[in-house]
Coordinates of N, CA and C and ligand atoms in Angstrom, one line a residue:
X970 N 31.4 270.6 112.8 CA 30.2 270.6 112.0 C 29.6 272.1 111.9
X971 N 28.7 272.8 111.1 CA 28.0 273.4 111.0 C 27.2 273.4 110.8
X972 N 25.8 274.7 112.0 CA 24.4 274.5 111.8 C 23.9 275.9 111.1
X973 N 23.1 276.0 110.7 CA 22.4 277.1 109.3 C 21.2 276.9 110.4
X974 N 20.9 278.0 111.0 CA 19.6 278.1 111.7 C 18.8 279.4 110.7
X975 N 17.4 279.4 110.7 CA 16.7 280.6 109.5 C 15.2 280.8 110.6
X976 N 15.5 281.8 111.2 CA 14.3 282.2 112.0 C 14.2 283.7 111.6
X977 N 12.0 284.2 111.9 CA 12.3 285.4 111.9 C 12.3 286.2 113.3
X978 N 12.7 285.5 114.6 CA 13.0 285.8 115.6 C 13.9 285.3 116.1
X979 N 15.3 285.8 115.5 CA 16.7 285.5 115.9 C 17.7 285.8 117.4
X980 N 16.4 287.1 117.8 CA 16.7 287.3 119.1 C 16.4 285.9 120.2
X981 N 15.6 285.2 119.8 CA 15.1 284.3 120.6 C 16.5 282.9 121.1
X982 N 17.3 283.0 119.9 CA 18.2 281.9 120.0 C 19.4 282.7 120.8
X983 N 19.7 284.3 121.1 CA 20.7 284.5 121.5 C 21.6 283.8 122.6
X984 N 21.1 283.6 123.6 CA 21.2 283.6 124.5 C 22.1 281.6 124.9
X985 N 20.8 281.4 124.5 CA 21.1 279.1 124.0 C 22.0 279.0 123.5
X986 N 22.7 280.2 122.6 CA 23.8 280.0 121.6 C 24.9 280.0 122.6
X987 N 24.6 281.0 123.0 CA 25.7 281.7 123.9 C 26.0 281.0 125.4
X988 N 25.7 280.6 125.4 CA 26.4 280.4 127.4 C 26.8 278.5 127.5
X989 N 27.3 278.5 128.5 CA 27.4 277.3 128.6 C 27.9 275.8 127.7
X990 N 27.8 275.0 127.7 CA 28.8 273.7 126.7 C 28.1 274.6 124.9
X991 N 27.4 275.0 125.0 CA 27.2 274.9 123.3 C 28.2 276.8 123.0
X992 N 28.1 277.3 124.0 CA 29.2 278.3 124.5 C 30.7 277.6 124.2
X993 N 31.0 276.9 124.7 CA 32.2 276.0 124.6 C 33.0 275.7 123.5
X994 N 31.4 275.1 123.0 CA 32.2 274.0 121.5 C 32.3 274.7 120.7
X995 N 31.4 276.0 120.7 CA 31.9 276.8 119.4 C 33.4 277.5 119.3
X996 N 33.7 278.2 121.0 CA 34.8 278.3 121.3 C 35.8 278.0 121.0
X997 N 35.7 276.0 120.9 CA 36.8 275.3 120.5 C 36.6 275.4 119.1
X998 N 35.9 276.0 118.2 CA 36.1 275.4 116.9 C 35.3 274.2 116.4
X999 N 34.7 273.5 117.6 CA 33.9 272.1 117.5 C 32.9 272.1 116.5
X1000 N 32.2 273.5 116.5 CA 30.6 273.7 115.9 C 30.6 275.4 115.6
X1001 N 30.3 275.0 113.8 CA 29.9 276.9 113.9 C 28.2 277.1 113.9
X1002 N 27.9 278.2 114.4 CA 26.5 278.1 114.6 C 26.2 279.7 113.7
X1003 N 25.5 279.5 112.6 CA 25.2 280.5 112.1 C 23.6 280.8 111.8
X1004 N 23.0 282.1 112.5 CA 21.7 282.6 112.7 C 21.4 283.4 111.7
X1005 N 20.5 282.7 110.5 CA 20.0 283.8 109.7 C 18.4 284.3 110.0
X1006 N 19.0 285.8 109.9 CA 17.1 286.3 109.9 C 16.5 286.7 108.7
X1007 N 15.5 285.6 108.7 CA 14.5 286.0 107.6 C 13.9 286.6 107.0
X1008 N 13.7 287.7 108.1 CA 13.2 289.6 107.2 C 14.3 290.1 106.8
X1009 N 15.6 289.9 106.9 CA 16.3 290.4 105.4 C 17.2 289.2 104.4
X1010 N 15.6 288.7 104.1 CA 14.9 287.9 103.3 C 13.6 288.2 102.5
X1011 N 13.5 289.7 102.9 CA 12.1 290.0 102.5 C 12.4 291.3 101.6
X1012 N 11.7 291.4 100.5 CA 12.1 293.0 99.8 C 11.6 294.1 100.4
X1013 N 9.9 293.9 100.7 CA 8.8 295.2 100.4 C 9.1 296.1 101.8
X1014 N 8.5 296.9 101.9 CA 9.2 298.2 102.7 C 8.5 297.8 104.2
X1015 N 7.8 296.8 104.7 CA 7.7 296.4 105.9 C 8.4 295.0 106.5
X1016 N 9.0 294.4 105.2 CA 9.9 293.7 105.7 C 8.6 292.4 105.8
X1017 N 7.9 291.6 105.0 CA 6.9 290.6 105.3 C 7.3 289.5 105.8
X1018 N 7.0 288.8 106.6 CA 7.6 287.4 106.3 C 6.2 286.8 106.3
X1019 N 5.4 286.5 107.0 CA 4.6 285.7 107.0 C 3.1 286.5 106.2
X1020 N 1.8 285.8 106.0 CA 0.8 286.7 105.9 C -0.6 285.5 105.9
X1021 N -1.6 285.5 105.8 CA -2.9 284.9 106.4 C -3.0 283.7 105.5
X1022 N -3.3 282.9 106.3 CA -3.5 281.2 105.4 C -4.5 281.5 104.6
X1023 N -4.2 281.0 103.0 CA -5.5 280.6 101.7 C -6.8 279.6 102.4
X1024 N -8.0 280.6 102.3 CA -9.2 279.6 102.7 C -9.4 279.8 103.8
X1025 N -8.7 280.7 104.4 CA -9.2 281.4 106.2 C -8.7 280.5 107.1
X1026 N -9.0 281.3 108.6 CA -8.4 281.0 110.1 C -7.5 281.2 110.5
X1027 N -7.2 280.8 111.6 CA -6.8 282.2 112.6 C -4.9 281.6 112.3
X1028 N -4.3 282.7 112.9 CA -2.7 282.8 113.0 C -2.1 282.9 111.1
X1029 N -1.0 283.3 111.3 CA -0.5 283.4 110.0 C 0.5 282.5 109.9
X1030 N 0.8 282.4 108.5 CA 2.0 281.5 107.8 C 2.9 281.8 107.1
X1031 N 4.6 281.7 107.4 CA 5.4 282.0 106.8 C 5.6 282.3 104.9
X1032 N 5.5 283.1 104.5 CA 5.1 283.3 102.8 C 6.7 282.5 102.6
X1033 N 6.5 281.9 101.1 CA 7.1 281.0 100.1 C 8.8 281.7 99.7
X1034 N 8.3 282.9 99.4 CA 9.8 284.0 99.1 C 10.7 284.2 100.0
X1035 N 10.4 284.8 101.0 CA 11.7 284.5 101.8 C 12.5 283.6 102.0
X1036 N 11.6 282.6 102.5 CA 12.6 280.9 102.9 C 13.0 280.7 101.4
X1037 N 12.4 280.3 100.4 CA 12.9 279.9 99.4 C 14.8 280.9 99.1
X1038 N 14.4 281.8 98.9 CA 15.3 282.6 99.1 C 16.9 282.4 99.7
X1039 N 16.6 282.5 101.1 CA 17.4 282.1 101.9 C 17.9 281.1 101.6
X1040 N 16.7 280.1 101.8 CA 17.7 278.6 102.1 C 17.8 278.1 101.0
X1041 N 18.0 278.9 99.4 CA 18.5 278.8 98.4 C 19.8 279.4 98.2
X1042 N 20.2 280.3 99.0 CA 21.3 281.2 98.8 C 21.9 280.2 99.7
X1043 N 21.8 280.0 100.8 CA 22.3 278.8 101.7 C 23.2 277.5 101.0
X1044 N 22.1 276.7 100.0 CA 22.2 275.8 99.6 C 23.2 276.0 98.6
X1045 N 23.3 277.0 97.7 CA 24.3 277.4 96.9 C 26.0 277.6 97.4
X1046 N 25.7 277.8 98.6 CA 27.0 277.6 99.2 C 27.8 277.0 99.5
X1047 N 27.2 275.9 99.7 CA 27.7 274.0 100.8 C 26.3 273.3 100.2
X1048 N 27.1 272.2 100.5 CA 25.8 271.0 100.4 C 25.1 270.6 101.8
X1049 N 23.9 270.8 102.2 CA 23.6 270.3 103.7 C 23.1 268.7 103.6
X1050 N 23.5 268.1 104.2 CA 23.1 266.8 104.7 C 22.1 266.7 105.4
X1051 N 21.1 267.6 106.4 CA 19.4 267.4 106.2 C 19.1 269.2 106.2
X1052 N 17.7 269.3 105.6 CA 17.5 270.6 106.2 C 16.5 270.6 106.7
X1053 N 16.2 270.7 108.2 CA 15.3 270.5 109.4 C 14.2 271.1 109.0
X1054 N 13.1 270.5 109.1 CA 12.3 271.9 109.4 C 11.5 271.9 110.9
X1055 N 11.5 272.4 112.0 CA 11.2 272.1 113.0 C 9.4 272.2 113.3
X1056 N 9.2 271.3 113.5 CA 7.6 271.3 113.8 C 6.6 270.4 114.4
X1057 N 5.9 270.3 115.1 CA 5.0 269.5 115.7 C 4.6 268.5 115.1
X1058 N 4.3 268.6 113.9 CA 4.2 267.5 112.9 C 5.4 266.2 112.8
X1059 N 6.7 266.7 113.1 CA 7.9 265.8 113.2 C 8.3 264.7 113.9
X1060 N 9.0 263.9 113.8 CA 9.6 262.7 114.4 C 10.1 263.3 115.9
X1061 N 9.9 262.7 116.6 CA 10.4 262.8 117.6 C 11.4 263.2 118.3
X1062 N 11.6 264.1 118.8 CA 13.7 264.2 119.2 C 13.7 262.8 119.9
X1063 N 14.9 262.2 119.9 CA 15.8 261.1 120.9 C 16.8 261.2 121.1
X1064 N 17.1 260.6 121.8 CA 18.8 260.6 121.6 C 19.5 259.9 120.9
X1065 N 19.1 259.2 120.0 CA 19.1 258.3 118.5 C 19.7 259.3 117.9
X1066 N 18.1 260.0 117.5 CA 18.3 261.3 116.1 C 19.2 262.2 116.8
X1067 N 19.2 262.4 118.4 CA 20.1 263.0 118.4 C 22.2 262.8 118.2
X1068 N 22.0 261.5 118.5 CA 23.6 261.2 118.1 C 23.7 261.0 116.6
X1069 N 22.6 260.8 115.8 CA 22.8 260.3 114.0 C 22.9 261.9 113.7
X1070 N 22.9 262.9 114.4 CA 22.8 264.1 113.4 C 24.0 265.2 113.9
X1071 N 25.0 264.6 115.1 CA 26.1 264.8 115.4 C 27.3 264.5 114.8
X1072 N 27.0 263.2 113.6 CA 28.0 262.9 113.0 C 27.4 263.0 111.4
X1073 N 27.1 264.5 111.5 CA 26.8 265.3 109.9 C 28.0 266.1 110.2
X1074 N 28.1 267.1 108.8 CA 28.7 267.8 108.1 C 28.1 269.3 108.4
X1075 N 27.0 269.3 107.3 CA 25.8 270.6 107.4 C 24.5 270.0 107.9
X1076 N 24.5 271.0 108.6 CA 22.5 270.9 109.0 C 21.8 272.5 108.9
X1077 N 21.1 272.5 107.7 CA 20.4 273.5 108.1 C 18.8 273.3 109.4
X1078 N 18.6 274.3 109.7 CA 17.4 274.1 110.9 C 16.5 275.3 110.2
X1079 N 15.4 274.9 110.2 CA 14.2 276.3 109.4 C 13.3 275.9 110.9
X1080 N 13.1 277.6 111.3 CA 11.7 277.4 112.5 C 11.2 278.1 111.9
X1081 N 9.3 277.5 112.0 CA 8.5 278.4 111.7 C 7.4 278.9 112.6
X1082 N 6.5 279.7 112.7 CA 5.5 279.9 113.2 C 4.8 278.7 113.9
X1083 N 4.0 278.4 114.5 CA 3.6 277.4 114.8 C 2.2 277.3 113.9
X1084 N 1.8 278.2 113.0 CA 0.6 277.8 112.4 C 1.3 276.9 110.8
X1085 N 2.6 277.5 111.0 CA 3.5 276.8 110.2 C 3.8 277.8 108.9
X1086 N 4.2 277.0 107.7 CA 5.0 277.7 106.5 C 4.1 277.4 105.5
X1087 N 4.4 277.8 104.4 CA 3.8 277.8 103.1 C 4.3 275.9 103.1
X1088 N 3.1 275.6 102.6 CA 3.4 273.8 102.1 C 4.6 273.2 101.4
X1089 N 4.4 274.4 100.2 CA 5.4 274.4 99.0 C 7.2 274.3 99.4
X1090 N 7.3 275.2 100.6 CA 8.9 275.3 101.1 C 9.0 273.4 101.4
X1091 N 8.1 273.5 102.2 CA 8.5 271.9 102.8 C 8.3 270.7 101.7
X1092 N 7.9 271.1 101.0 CA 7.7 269.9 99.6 C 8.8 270.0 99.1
X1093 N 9.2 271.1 98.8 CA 10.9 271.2 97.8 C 11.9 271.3 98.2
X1094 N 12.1 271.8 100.0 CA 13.4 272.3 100.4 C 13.3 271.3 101.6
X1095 N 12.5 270.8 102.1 CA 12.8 270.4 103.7 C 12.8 268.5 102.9
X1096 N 14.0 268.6 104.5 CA 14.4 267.1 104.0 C 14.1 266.3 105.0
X1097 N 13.6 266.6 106.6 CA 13.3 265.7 107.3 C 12.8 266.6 108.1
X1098 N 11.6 266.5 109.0 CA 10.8 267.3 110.2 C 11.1 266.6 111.5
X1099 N 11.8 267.5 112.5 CA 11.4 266.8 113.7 C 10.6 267.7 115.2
X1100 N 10.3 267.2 116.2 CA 9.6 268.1 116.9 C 10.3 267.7 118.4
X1101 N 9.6 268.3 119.3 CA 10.2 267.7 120.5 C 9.5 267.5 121.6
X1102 N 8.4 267.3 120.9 CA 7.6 266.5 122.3 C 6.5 266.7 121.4
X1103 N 5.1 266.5 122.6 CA 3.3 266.5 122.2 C 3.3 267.7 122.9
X1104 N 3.5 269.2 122.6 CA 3.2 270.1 123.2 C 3.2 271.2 122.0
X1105 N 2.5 272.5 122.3 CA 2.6 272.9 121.1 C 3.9 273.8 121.6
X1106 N 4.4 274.7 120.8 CA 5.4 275.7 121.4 C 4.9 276.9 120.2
X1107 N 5.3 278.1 120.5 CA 5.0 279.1 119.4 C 5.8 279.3 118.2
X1108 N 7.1 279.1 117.8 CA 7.3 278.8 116.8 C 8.3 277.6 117.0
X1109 N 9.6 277.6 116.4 CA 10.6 276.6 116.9 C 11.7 277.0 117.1
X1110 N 12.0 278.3 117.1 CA 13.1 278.0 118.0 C 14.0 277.7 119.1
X1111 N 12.7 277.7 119.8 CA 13.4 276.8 121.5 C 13.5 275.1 120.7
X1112 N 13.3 274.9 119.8 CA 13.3 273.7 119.7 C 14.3 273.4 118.7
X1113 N 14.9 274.6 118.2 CA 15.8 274.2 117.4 C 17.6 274.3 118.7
X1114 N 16.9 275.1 119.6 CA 18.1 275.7 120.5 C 18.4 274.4 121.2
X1115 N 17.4 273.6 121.3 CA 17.2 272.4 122.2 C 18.2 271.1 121.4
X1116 N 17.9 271.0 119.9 CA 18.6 270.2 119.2 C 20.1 270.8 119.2
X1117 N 20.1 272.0 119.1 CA 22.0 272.4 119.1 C 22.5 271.8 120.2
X1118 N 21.6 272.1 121.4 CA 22.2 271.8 122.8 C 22.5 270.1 123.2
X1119 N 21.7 269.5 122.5 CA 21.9 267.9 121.9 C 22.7 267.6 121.4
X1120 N 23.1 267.8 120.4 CA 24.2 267.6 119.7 C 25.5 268.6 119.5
X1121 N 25.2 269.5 120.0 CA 26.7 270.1 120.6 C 27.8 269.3 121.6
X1122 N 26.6 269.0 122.7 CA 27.7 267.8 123.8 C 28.4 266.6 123.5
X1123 N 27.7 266.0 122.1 CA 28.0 264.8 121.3 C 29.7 265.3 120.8
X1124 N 29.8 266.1 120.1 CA 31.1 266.2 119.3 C 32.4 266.2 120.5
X1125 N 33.0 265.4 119.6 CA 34.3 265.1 120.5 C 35.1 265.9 120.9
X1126 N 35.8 266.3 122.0 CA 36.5 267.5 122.0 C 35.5 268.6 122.9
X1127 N 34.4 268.7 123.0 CA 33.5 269.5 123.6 C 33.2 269.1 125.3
X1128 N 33.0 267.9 125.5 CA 33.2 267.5 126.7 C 34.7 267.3 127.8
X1129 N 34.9 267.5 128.6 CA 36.2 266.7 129.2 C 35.7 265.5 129.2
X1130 N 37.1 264.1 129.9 CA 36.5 263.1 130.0 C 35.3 262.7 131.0
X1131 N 35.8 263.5 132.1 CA 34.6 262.9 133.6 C 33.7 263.4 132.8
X1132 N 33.0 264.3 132.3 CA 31.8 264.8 132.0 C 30.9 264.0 130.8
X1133 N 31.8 263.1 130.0 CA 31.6 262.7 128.7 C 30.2 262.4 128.3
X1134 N 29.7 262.5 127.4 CA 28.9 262.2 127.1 C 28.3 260.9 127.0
X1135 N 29.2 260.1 127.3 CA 29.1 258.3 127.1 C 28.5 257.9 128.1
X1136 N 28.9 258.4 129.5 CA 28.6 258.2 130.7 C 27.0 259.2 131.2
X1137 N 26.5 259.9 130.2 CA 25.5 260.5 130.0 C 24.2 259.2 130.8
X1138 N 23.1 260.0 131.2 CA 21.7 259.3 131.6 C 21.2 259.1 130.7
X1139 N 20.8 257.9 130.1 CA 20.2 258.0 128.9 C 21.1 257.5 127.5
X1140 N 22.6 258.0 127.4 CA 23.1 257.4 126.6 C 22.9 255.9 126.3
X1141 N 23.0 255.1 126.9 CA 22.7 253.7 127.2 C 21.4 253.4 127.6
X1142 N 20.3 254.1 127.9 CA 18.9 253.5 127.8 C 18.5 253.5 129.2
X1143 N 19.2 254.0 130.5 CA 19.0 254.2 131.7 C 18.6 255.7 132.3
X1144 N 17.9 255.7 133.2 CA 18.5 257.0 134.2 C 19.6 256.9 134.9
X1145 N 20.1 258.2 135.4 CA 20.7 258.3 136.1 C 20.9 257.9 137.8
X1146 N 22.2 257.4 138.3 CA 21.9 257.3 139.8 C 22.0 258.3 140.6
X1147 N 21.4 258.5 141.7 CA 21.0 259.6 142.9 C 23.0 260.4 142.6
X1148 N 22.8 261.2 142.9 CA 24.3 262.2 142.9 C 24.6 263.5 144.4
X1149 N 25.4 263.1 144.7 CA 25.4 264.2 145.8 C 26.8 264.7 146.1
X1150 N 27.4 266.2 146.6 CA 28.4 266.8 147.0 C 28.2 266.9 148.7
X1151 N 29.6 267.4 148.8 CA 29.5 267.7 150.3 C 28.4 268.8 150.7
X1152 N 28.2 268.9 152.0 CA 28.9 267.8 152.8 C 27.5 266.9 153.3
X1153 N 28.3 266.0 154.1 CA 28.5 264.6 154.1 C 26.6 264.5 154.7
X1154 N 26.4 265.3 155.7 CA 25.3 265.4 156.3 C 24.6 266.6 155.9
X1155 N 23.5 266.9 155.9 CA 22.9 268.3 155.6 C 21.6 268.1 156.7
X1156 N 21.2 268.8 157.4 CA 20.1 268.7 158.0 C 19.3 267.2 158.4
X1157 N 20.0 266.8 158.5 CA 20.1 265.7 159.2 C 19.5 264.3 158.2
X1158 N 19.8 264.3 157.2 CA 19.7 263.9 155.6 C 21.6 263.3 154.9
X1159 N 21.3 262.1 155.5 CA 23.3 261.9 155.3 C 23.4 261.3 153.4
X1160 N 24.3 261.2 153.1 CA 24.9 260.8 151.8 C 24.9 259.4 152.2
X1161 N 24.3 258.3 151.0 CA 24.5 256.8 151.2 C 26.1 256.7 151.6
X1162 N 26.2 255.4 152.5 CA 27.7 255.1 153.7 C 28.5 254.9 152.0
X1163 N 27.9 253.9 151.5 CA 29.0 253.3 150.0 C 29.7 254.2 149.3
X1164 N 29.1 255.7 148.7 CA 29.6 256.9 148.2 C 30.8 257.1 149.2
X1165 N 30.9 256.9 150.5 CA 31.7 257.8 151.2 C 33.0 256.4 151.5
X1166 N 33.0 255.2 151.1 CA 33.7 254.3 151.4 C 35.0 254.4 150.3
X1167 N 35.1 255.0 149.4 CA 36.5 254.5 148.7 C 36.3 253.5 147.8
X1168 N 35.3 252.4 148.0 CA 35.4 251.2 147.5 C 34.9 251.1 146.2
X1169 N 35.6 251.7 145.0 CA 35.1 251.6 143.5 C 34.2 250.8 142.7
X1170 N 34.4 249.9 142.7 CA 34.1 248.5 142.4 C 32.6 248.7 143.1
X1171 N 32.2 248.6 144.5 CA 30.9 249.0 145.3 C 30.3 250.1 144.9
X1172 N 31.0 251.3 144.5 CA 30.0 251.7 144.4 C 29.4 251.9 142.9
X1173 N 30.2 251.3 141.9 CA 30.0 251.4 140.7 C 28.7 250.6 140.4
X1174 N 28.8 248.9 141.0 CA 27.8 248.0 141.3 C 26.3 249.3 141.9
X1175 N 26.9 249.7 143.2 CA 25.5 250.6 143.8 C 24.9 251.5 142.5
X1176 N 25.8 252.3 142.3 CA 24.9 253.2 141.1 C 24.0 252.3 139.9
X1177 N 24.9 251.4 139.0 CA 24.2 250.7 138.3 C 23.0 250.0 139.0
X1178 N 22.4 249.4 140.0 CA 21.5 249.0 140.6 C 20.3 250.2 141.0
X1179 N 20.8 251.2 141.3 CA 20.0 252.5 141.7 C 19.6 252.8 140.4
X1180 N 20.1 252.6 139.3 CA 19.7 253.0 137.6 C 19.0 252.4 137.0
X1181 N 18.8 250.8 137.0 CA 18.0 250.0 136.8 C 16.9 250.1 137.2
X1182 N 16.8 249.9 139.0 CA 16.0 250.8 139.9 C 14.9 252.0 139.4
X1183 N 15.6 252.8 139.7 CA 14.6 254.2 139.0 C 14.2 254.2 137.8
X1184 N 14.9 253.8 136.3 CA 14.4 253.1 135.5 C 13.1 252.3 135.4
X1185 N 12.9 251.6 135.9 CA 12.1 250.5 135.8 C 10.8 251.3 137.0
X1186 N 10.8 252.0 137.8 CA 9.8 252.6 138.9 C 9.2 253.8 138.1
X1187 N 10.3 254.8 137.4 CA 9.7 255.8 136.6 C 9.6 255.7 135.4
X1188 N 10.8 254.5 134.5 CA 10.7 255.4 133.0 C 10.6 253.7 132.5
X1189 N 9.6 252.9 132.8 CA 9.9 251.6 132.2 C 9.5 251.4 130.7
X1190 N 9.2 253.0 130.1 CA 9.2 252.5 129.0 C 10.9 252.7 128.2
X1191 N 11.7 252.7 129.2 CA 12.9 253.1 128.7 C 13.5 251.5 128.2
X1192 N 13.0 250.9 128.9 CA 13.7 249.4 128.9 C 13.5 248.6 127.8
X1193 N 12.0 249.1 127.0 CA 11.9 248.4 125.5 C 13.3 248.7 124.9
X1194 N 13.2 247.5 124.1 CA 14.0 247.7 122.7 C 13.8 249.1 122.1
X1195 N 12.8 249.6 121.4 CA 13.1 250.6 120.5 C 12.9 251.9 121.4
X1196 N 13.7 252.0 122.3 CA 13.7 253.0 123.1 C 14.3 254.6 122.9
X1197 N 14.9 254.6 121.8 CA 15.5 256.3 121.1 C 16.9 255.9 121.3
X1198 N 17.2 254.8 122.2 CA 18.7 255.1 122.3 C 19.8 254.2 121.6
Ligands
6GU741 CL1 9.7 271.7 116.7 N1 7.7 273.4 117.0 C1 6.6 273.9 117.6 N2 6.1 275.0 117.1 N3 6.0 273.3 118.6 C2 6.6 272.2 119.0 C3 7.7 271.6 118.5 C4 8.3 272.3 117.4 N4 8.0 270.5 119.1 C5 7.1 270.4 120.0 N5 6.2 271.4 120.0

């Protein structure tokens, strides 16, 4: 797949892009991730992107030209199957939306400011808003970095099998059970006896029970039906 990210602080995503599984899958070919910056999307000799909301108050708003721009040159290129626009206003991340948007084609991602964009982009060009929590953040790109990093692990080929995604916390509507490496004792703090017995079947039973468990203690709103997953 390929994601169309349009920020005017492209330094911000360097890094999210770069390391680790979303590191990987581009690697493999799995995902191309392409970062456009928005100020050369801008003509006049300081390079504008944003400038003061119509009718006053405080923080500024991404101006109409650039994005239009862009994510019209964009759109002329390929067809995108949604074009994000990331914002507090949006649907929720889950792990729903996040597996339904792993098995796209194109996705463009637009971050904006957090006082937001001109209305008009999102009237004519945005095809679906989503956010990622009740918090505010300053613009969106940690939230767009957050959605790559979601749906990067999804595509097949990017995971090994022990690691897979299937077997994921949460894939299936649970937490995860307690996890531990050697060794066996630490400060006088031992690994449960069952982990250390061999006996598959036992411990598969223990974990699923430890998952239910912690589920139901911390996250029982996980266990409704319309849970994200
Ligand atoms: Cl997508 N953007 C901003 N600015 N703040 C957020 C968010 C997005 N999701 C949660 N808070």
């Amino acid at each position: 797949m390929r994601i169309d990210i349009i920020t005017g602080l492209p330094k911000l995503l360097e890094s999210p892009l770069e390391e680790s599984i979303v590191r990987r899958a581009r690697d493999k070919g799995k995902i191309e991730i392409v970062v456009h910056d928005l100020r050369s999307y801008a003509h006049d000799r300081h390079r504008t992107i944003d400038d003061a909301p119509y009718g006053g108050g405080a923080g500024m708003i991404l101006k109409p030209e650039p994005l239009f721009e862009c994510i019209e040159s964009l759109k002329g290129q390929r067809s995108y199957d949604e074009i994000i626009f990331l914002t507090p206003d949006g649907e929720h991340l889950d792990q729903r939306i996040a597996n339904e948007l792993s098995l796209k084609g194109n996705l463009m991602l637009v971050c904006g400011h957090y006082k937001g964009i001109d209305e008009r982009v999102r009237e004519a060009l945005i095809t679906r808003e989503i956010s990622i929590g009740n918090y505010v953040l300053s613009g969106g790109e940690l939230a767009a970095a957050v959605i790559v990093d979601a749906v990067a692990r999804l595509l097949p080929g990017v995971l090994n099998d022990s690691a897979s995604a299937l077997t994921d916390s949460f894939q299936d509507g649970l937490l995860g059970s307690p996890q531990y490496t050697r060794p066996a004792e630490f400060r006088d703090m031992k690994v449960p006896e069952v982990l250390l017995s061999g006996n598959h079947a036992e411990i598969e039973q223990w974990r699923q029970e430890q998952r239910l468990e912690r589920t139901r203690r911390w996250r029982r709103d996980l266990l409704r039906k319309d849970n994200g997953v």
